[in-house]
Amino acid sequence: MGKKADNSAWRFERKYELSLKEYLQFEKLLLLSDMRTLYPDRQINNCYFDSITNNAYTESVEGYSEKMKVRVRWYGELWRTVAPVLEFKLKQNHSNKKETFKLPEITLNEAFDWENYAQDILEYMFETHNMTILNRLEPVLINTYKRSYYSNFDKTFRLTVDRELKFMSPANKLSHKLPQEVGAYIIELKSNNENLIKNFPLAKNLGKFSKFATGRLLIR
C-alpha cells in the first residue's frame, strides 16, 4: 500500500512579495534579527492541478477564505529521476495545513506527459487510499524556485525566502516555450502562534503574493 507522508498540523502563514531593492534592505534586517539558518538552500519544483472550470484559480484570485490546491512536489534538479510527493494544501482564513502522500519514483524530462501521469496518480491513489478526489483535475502549471530557510531560536517561528521563480506549462504542445521568470523575492512567515506572525517587525507594509495565481496568468 502507498505510504502517507508526514503531515503538518494547522498553522498560520503569511506570504509577501519583495523587489530586489526591498529584499536587500530586508536581508540586512534579517541578519540583525534572532533568525538563524534552519536548513541548506534547495530547489523546489511543483506541478499544480486544477479543475476544468479552474476552481483553484478562482479561489486564489477571488480571495476565498477556504480553498485547496493540489500539486506534485519534488526537490533538486527539475528534470531527473525523483520520488515525488502528492500534496493537498488546505487553507481556512489565515490557517494552512498540508496532507501529503508519497508517490512511486518517476523519471521527468521536458517531454514528460503530465496528462497521462495525472491519470496514473488517480489510479494509484484510488488503489492505495481509495481516494477519488483527483477525478476531475488536470495539470495546469509547473513552477520551480530556490528556497532559503530560517527559524527563531526555539523554532516556533519559521521564515522562508524564495527566489529565481520560473513558471511553465505542463502541456506537451507548449514544451518548446521558455519558462516565464519572475525576479521577485517571496517571503513566507509560518508559525502555530498567530501573534508571532502579526508582531514580526520585518513584515510591516509588505505586499501579498500567490505563486499559483501569478504562474497561471504568465503562461496563458
PDB file of C-alpha atoms in Angstrom:
ATOM      1  CA  MET A   1       0.000   0.000   0.000  1.00  0.00           C
ATOM      2  CA  GLY A   2       1.180   3.525  -0.742  1.00  0.00           C
ATOM      3  CA  LYS A   3       2.525   5.395   2.259  1.00  0.00           C
ATOM      4  CA  LYS A   4       1.176   8.614   3.643  1.00  0.00           C
ATOM      5  CA  ALA A   5       3.999  11.085   4.248  1.00  0.00           C
ATOM      6  CA  ASP A   6       4.311  13.126   7.428  1.00  0.00           C
ATOM      7  CA  ASN A   7       1.540  15.719   7.550  1.00  0.00           C
ATOM      8  CA  SER A   8       1.578  19.167   9.078  1.00  0.00           C
ATOM      9  CA  ALA A   9      -0.845  20.463  11.686  1.00  0.00           C
ATOM     10  CA  TRP A  10      -2.827  23.613  11.058  1.00  0.00           C
ATOM     11  CA  ARG A  11      -0.537  26.645  11.211  1.00  0.00           C
ATOM     12  CA  PHE A  12      -0.661  30.328  10.383  1.00  0.00           C
ATOM     13  CA  GLU A  13       1.082  31.614   7.263  1.00  0.00           C
ATOM     14  CA  ARG A  14       1.676  34.911   5.513  1.00  0.00           C
ATOM     15  CA  LYS A  15       3.292  35.366   2.113  1.00  0.00           C
ATOM     16  CA  TYR A  16       4.826  38.611   0.772  1.00  0.00           C
ATOM     17  CA  GLU A  17       6.496  39.842  -2.405  1.00  0.00           C
ATOM     18  CA  LEU A  18       9.649  41.999  -2.397  1.00  0.00           C
ATOM     19  CA  SER A  19      11.611  43.606  -5.215  1.00  0.00           C
ATOM     20  CA  LEU A  20      15.392  43.163  -5.277  1.00  0.00           C
ATOM     21  CA  LYS A  21      15.903  46.569  -3.671  1.00  0.00           C
ATOM     22  CA  GLU A  22      13.353  45.806  -0.958  1.00  0.00           C
ATOM     23  CA  TYR A  23      14.844  42.376  -0.340  1.00  0.00           C
ATOM     24  CA  LEU A  24      18.375  43.754   0.128  1.00  0.00           C
ATOM     25  CA  GLN A  25      17.015  46.031   2.854  1.00  0.00           C
ATOM     26  CA  PHE A  26      15.020  43.157   4.335  1.00  0.00           C
ATOM     27  CA  GLU A  27      18.103  40.892   4.303  1.00  0.00           C
ATOM     28  CA  LYS A  28      20.120  43.408   6.333  1.00  0.00           C
ATOM     29  CA  LEU A  29      17.423  43.473   8.995  1.00  0.00           C
ATOM     30  CA  LEU A  30      17.117  39.683   8.882  1.00  0.00           C
ATOM     31  CA  LEU A  31      20.835  39.280   9.609  1.00  0.00           C
ATOM     32  CA  LEU A  32      20.464  41.558  12.647  1.00  0.00           C
ATOM     33  CA  SER A  33      17.464  39.642  13.997  1.00  0.00           C
ATOM     34  CA  ASP A  34      17.463  36.431  16.045  1.00  0.00           C
ATOM     35  CA  MET A  35      16.577  34.374  12.947  1.00  0.00           C
ATOM     36  CA  ARG A  36      19.091  31.680  12.016  1.00  0.00           C
ATOM     37  CA  THR A  37      19.551  29.387   9.001  1.00  0.00           C
ATOM     38  CA  LEU A  38      17.458  26.252   9.554  1.00  0.00           C
ATOM     39  CA  TYR A  39      18.355  24.085   6.523  1.00  0.00           C
ATOM     40  CA  PRO A  40      20.639  24.349   3.489  1.00  0.00           C
ATOM     41  CA  ASP A  41      19.096  26.055   0.447  1.00  0.00           C
ATOM     42  CA  ARG A  42      17.364  23.786  -2.064  1.00  0.00           C
ATOM     43  CA  GLN A  43      15.359  23.910  -5.265  1.00  0.00           C
ATOM     44  CA  ILE A  44      11.635  23.190  -5.053  1.00  0.00           C
ATOM     45  CA  ASN A  45       9.562  22.043  -8.043  1.00  0.00           C
ATOM     46  CA  ASN A  46       5.787  21.677  -8.322  1.00  0.00           C
ATOM     47  CA  CYS A  47       3.189  20.625 -10.850  1.00  0.00           C
ATOM     48  CA  TYR A  48      -0.205  22.079  -9.923  1.00  0.00           C
ATOM     49  CA  PHE A  49      -3.591  20.627 -10.833  1.00  0.00           C
ATOM     50  CA  ASP A  50      -6.943  22.340 -11.252  1.00  0.00           C
ATOM     51  CA  SER A  51     -10.467  21.522 -12.376  1.00  0.00           C
ATOM     52  CA  ILE A  52     -11.722  22.137 -15.905  1.00  0.00           C
ATOM     53  CA  THR A  53     -13.639  25.115 -14.513  1.00  0.00           C
ATOM     54  CA  ASN A  54     -10.474  26.484 -12.801  1.00  0.00           C
ATOM     55  CA  ASN A  55     -11.867  26.264  -9.278  1.00  0.00           C
ATOM     56  CA  ALA A  56      -8.485  26.543  -7.543  1.00  0.00           C
ATOM     57  CA  TYR A  57      -7.503  29.563  -9.633  1.00  0.00           C
ATOM     58  CA  THR A  58     -10.821  31.292  -8.931  1.00  0.00           C
ATOM     59  CA  GLU A  59     -10.470  30.623  -5.193  1.00  0.00           C
ATOM     60  CA  SER A  60      -6.982  32.138  -5.288  1.00  0.00           C
ATOM     61  CA  VAL A  61      -7.673  35.356  -7.219  1.00  0.00           C
ATOM     62  CA  GLU A  62     -11.043  35.984  -5.547  1.00  0.00           C
ATOM     63  CA  GLY A  63      -9.521  35.567  -2.090  1.00  0.00           C
ATOM     64  CA  TYR A  64     -11.838  32.819  -0.821  1.00  0.00           C
ATOM     65  CA  SER A  65     -11.418  32.140   2.913  1.00  0.00           C
ATOM     66  CA  GLU A  66     -11.442  28.365   2.307  1.00  0.00           C
ATOM     67  CA  LYS A  67      -9.505  26.837  -0.572  1.00  0.00           C
ATOM     68  CA  MET A  68      -7.461  23.850  -1.643  1.00  0.00           C
ATOM     69  CA  LYS A  69      -4.526  23.441  -4.012  1.00  0.00           C
ATOM     70  CA  VAL A  70      -3.359  20.086  -5.359  1.00  0.00           C
ATOM     71  CA  ARG A  71       0.232  19.619  -6.502  1.00  0.00           C
ATOM     72  CA  VAL A  72       3.002  17.109  -7.046  1.00  0.00           C
ATOM     73  CA  ARG A  73       6.255  18.276  -5.430  1.00  0.00           C
ATOM     74  CA  TRP A  74       9.871  17.173  -5.803  1.00  0.00           C
ATOM     75  CA  TYR A  75      13.270  18.632  -4.926  1.00  0.00           C
ATOM     76  CA  GLY A  76      16.577  19.232  -6.679  1.00  0.00           C
ATOM     77  CA  GLU A  77      17.015  19.474 -10.449  1.00  0.00           C
ATOM     78  CA  LEU A  78      13.808  19.901 -12.395  1.00  0.00           C
ATOM     79  CA  TRP A  79      14.307  17.069 -14.893  1.00  0.00           C
ATOM     80  CA  ARG A  80      15.628  13.825 -13.360  1.00  0.00           C
ATOM     81  CA  THR A  81      14.516  10.648 -11.618  1.00  0.00           C
ATOM     82  CA  VAL A  82      12.617  11.642  -8.482  1.00  0.00           C
ATOM     83  CA  ALA A  83      10.433  10.289  -5.674  1.00  0.00           C
ATOM     84  CA  PRO A  84       7.636  12.895  -5.750  1.00  0.00           C
ATOM     85  CA  VAL A  85       5.010  13.684  -3.144  1.00  0.00           C
ATOM     86  CA  LEU A  86       1.347  14.443  -3.788  1.00  0.00           C
ATOM     87  CA  GLU A  87       0.238  17.393  -1.651  1.00  0.00           C
ATOM     88  CA  PHE A  88      -3.167  18.799  -0.794  1.00  0.00           C
ATOM     89  CA  LYS A  89      -2.672  22.289   0.622  1.00  0.00           C
ATOM     90  CA  LEU A  90      -5.725  23.378   2.581  1.00  0.00           C
ATOM     91  CA  LYS A  91      -6.487  26.913   3.743  1.00  0.00           C
ATOM     92  CA  GLN A  92      -9.087  28.279   6.147  1.00  0.00           C
ATOM     93  CA  ASN A  93      -8.772  32.045   6.577  1.00  0.00           C
ATOM     94  CA  HIS A  94      -5.118  32.538   7.653  1.00  0.00           C
ATOM     95  CA  SER A  95      -4.568  28.912   8.735  1.00  0.00           C
ATOM     96  CA  ASN A  96      -2.970  26.309   6.469  1.00  0.00           C
ATOM     97  CA  LYS A  97      -2.084  22.643   6.519  1.00  0.00           C
ATOM     98  CA  LYS A  98      -0.822  20.008   4.084  1.00  0.00           C
ATOM     99  CA  GLU A  99      -1.876  16.411   3.531  1.00  0.00           C
ATOM    100  CA  THR A 100       0.927  14.581   1.724  1.00  0.00           C
ATOM    101  CA  PHE A 101       1.248  11.167   0.075  1.00  0.00           C
ATOM    102  CA  LYS A 102       4.395   9.518  -1.267  1.00  0.00           C
ATOM    103  CA  LEU A 103       4.225   8.548  -4.947  1.00  0.00           C
ATOM    104  CA  PRO A 104       6.262   5.937  -6.854  1.00  0.00           C
ATOM    105  CA  GLU A 105       9.574   7.006  -8.376  1.00  0.00           C
ATOM    106  CA  ILE A 106       9.405   8.516 -11.872  1.00  0.00           C
ATOM    107  CA  THR A 107      11.810   9.980 -14.434  1.00  0.00           C
ATOM    108  CA  LEU A 108      10.947  13.504 -15.547  1.00  0.00           C
ATOM    109  CA  ASN A 109      12.089  15.318 -18.690  1.00  0.00           C
ATOM    110  CA  GLU A 110      10.910  18.179 -20.899  1.00  0.00           C
ATOM    111  CA  ALA A 111       8.712  15.842 -22.974  1.00  0.00           C
ATOM    112  CA  PHE A 112       7.082  14.205 -19.938  1.00  0.00           C
ATOM    113  CA  ASP A 113       3.358  13.554 -20.454  1.00  0.00           C
ATOM    114  CA  TRP A 114       1.725  15.184 -17.440  1.00  0.00           C
ATOM    115  CA  GLU A 115      -1.810  14.415 -18.579  1.00  0.00           C
ATOM    116  CA  ASN A 116      -1.125  10.682 -18.650  1.00  0.00           C
ATOM    117  CA  TYR A 117       0.708  10.980 -15.349  1.00  0.00           C
ATOM    118  CA  ALA A 118      -2.345  12.634 -13.803  1.00  0.00           C
ATOM    119  CA  GLN A 119      -4.323   9.511 -14.755  1.00  0.00           C
ATOM    120  CA  ASP A 120      -1.599   7.295 -13.252  1.00  0.00           C
ATOM    121  CA  ILE A 121      -1.795   9.244  -9.984  1.00  0.00           C
ATOM    122  CA  LEU A 122      -5.576   8.988  -9.959  1.00  0.00           C
ATOM    123  CA  GLU A 123      -5.418   5.190 -10.329  1.00  0.00           C
ATOM    124  CA  TYR A 124      -2.602   4.864  -7.783  1.00  0.00           C
ATOM    125  CA  MET A 125      -4.400   6.944  -5.136  1.00  0.00           C
ATOM    126  CA  PHE A 126      -7.631   5.010  -5.647  1.00  0.00           C
ATOM    127  CA  GLU A 127      -5.837   1.664  -5.315  1.00  0.00           C
ATOM    128  CA  THR A 128      -3.746   2.640  -2.274  1.00  0.00           C
ATOM    129  CA  HIS A 129      -6.019   5.071  -0.409  1.00  0.00           C
ATOM    130  CA  ASN A 130      -9.453   4.647  -2.037  1.00  0.00           C
ATOM    131  CA  MET A 131      -9.268   8.317  -2.968  1.00  0.00           C
ATOM    132  CA  THR A 132     -11.312   9.760  -5.851  1.00  0.00           C
ATOM    133  CA  ILE A 133     -10.807  13.500  -5.257  1.00  0.00           C
ATOM    134  CA  LEU A 134      -8.496  13.742  -8.301  1.00  0.00           C
ATOM    135  CA  ASN A 135     -11.115  12.525 -10.783  1.00  0.00           C
ATOM    136  CA  ARG A 136     -11.790  15.910 -12.369  1.00  0.00           C
ATOM    137  CA  LEU A 137      -8.365  17.533 -12.074  1.00  0.00           C
ATOM    138  CA  GLU A 138      -5.790  18.197 -14.785  1.00  0.00           C
ATOM    139  CA  PRO A 139      -2.212  19.576 -14.789  1.00  0.00           C
ATOM    140  CA  VAL A 140      -2.140  23.355 -15.309  1.00  0.00           C
ATOM    141  CA  LEU A 141       1.193  24.762 -14.091  1.00  0.00           C
ATOM    142  CA  ILE A 142       4.816  23.831 -13.342  1.00  0.00           C
ATOM    143  CA  ASN A 143       6.885  26.126 -11.190  1.00  0.00           C
ATOM    144  CA  THR A 144      10.381  25.963  -9.740  1.00  0.00           C
ATOM    145  CA  TYR A 145      12.353  28.173  -7.357  1.00  0.00           C
ATOM    146  CA  LYS A 146      15.245  28.284  -4.879  1.00  0.00           C
ATOM    147  CA  ARG A 147      14.357  28.424  -1.166  1.00  0.00           C
ATOM    148  CA  SER A 148      16.272  29.528   1.931  1.00  0.00           C
ATOM    149  CA  TYR A 149      15.063  28.515   5.403  1.00  0.00           C
ATOM    150  CA  TYR A 150      15.270  30.463   8.668  1.00  0.00           C
ATOM    151  CA  SER A 151      13.940  29.949  12.194  1.00  0.00           C
ATOM    152  CA  ASN A 152      13.997  31.662  15.574  1.00  0.00           C
ATOM    153  CA  PHE A 153      15.951  30.069  18.429  1.00  0.00           C
ATOM    154  CA  ASP A 154      13.170  27.811  19.755  1.00  0.00           C
ATOM    155  CA  LYS A 155      11.872  27.012  16.241  1.00  0.00           C
ATOM    156  CA  THR A 156       8.365  28.293  16.976  1.00  0.00           C
ATOM    157  CA  PHE A 157       8.578  30.698  14.040  1.00  0.00           C
ATOM    158  CA  ARG A 158       9.871  29.980  10.536  1.00  0.00           C
ATOM    159  CA  LEU A 159      10.681  32.232   7.618  1.00  0.00           C
ATOM    160  CA  THR A 160      11.491  31.181   4.059  1.00  0.00           C
ATOM    161  CA  VAL A 161      12.832  33.193   1.122  1.00  0.00           C
ATOM    162  CA  ASP A 162      12.002  32.042  -2.418  1.00  0.00           C
ATOM    163  CA  ARG A 163      13.845  33.418  -5.451  1.00  0.00           C
ATOM    164  CA  GLU A 164      14.620  32.602  -9.108  1.00  0.00           C
ATOM    165  CA  LEU A 165      10.944  31.824  -9.726  1.00  0.00           C
ATOM    166  CA  LYS A 166      10.154  30.149 -13.054  1.00  0.00           C
ATOM    167  CA  PHE A 167       6.772  29.114 -14.463  1.00  0.00           C
ATOM    168  CA  MET A 168       5.908  26.906 -17.434  1.00  0.00           C
ATOM    169  CA  SER A 169       3.040  24.955 -18.925  1.00  0.00           C
ATOM    170  CA  PRO A 170       2.856  21.167 -18.389  1.00  0.00           C
ATOM    171  CA  ALA A 171       1.129  20.762 -21.776  1.00  0.00           C
ATOM    172  CA  ASN A 172       3.275  18.877 -24.312  1.00  0.00           C
ATOM    173  CA  LYS A 173       2.294  21.221 -27.140  1.00  0.00           C
ATOM    174  CA  LEU A 174       3.873  24.114 -25.233  1.00  0.00           C
ATOM    175  CA  SER A 175       7.009  22.280 -24.111  1.00  0.00           C
ATOM    176  CA  HIS A 176       9.204  24.240 -26.521  1.00  0.00           C
ATOM    177  CA  LYS A 177       8.372  27.531 -24.821  1.00  0.00           C
ATOM    178  CA  LEU A 178      10.916  29.082 -22.490  1.00  0.00           C
ATOM    179  CA  PRO A 179       9.913  29.339 -18.817  1.00  0.00           C
ATOM    180  CA  GLN A 180       8.417  32.628 -17.674  1.00  0.00           C
ATOM    181  CA  GLU A 181      10.671  34.124 -14.993  1.00  0.00           C
ATOM    182  CA  VAL A 182       9.799  36.444 -12.112  1.00  0.00           C
ATOM    183  CA  GLY A 183      12.528  38.450 -10.397  1.00  0.00           C
ATOM    184  CA  ALA A 184      10.671  38.910  -7.116  1.00  0.00           C
ATOM    185  CA  TYR A 185      11.681  37.572  -3.719  1.00  0.00           C
ATOM    186  CA  ILE A 186       8.868  35.812  -1.854  1.00  0.00           C
ATOM    187  CA  ILE A 187       8.917  35.889   1.947  1.00  0.00           C
ATOM    188  CA  GLU A 188       6.784  33.354   3.832  1.00  0.00           C
ATOM    189  CA  LEU A 189       6.148  33.523   7.578  1.00  0.00           C
ATOM    190  CA  LYS A 190       4.970  30.326   9.306  1.00  0.00           C
ATOM    191  CA  SER A 191       4.043  29.576  12.909  1.00  0.00           C
ATOM    192  CA  ASN A 192       1.476  27.786  15.076  1.00  0.00           C
ATOM    193  CA  ASN A 193       1.194  31.055  17.029  1.00  0.00           C
ATOM    194  CA  GLU A 194      -0.588  33.758  15.023  1.00  0.00           C
ATOM    195  CA  ASN A 195       0.732  36.516  17.287  1.00  0.00           C
ATOM    196  CA  LEU A 196       4.322  35.706  16.363  1.00  0.00           C
ATOM    197  CA  ILE A 197       3.454  36.451  12.727  1.00  0.00           C
ATOM    198  CA  LYS A 198       1.373  39.547  13.448  1.00  0.00           C
ATOM    199  CA  ASN A 199       4.105  41.024  15.643  1.00  0.00           C
ATOM    200  CA  PHE A 200       7.088  40.118  13.460  1.00  0.00           C
ATOM    201  CA  PRO A 201       8.703  43.535  12.872  1.00  0.00           C
ATOM    202  CA  LEU A 202      10.166  42.768   9.439  1.00  0.00           C
ATOM    203  CA  ALA A 203       6.719  42.022   7.973  1.00  0.00           C
ATOM    204  CA  LYS A 204       5.343  45.549   8.144  1.00  0.00           C
ATOM    205  CA  ASN A 205       3.963  47.037   4.907  1.00  0.00           C
ATOM    206  CA  LEU A 206       4.747  44.012   2.745  1.00  0.00           C
ATOM    207  CA  GLY A 207       2.551  43.089  -0.251  1.00  0.00           C
ATOM    208  CA  LYS A 208       0.841  39.709  -0.687  1.00  0.00           C
ATOM    209  CA  PHE A 209       1.730  37.212  -3.423  1.00  0.00           C
ATOM    210  CA  SER A 210       0.456  33.913  -4.861  1.00  0.00           C
ATOM    211  CA  LYS A 211       2.842  31.778  -6.934  1.00  0.00           C
ATOM    212  CA  PHE A 212      -0.066  29.725  -8.259  1.00  0.00           C
ATOM    213  CA  ALA A 213      -2.152  32.698  -9.458  1.00  0.00           C
ATOM    214  CA  THR A 214       0.897  34.516 -10.825  1.00  0.00           C
ATOM    215  CA  GLY A 215       2.055  31.482 -12.767  1.00  0.00           C
ATOM    216  CA  ARG A 216      -1.395  30.814 -14.241  1.00  0.00           C
ATOM    217  CA  LEU A 217      -1.511  34.368 -15.587  1.00  0.00           C
ATOM    218  CA  LEU A 218       2.013  34.245 -17.018  1.00  0.00           C
ATOM    219  CA  ILE A 219       1.587  31.060 -19.054  1.00  0.00           C
ATOM    220  CA  ARG A 220      -1.798  31.908 -20.573  1.00  0.00           C
TER     221      ARG A 220
END
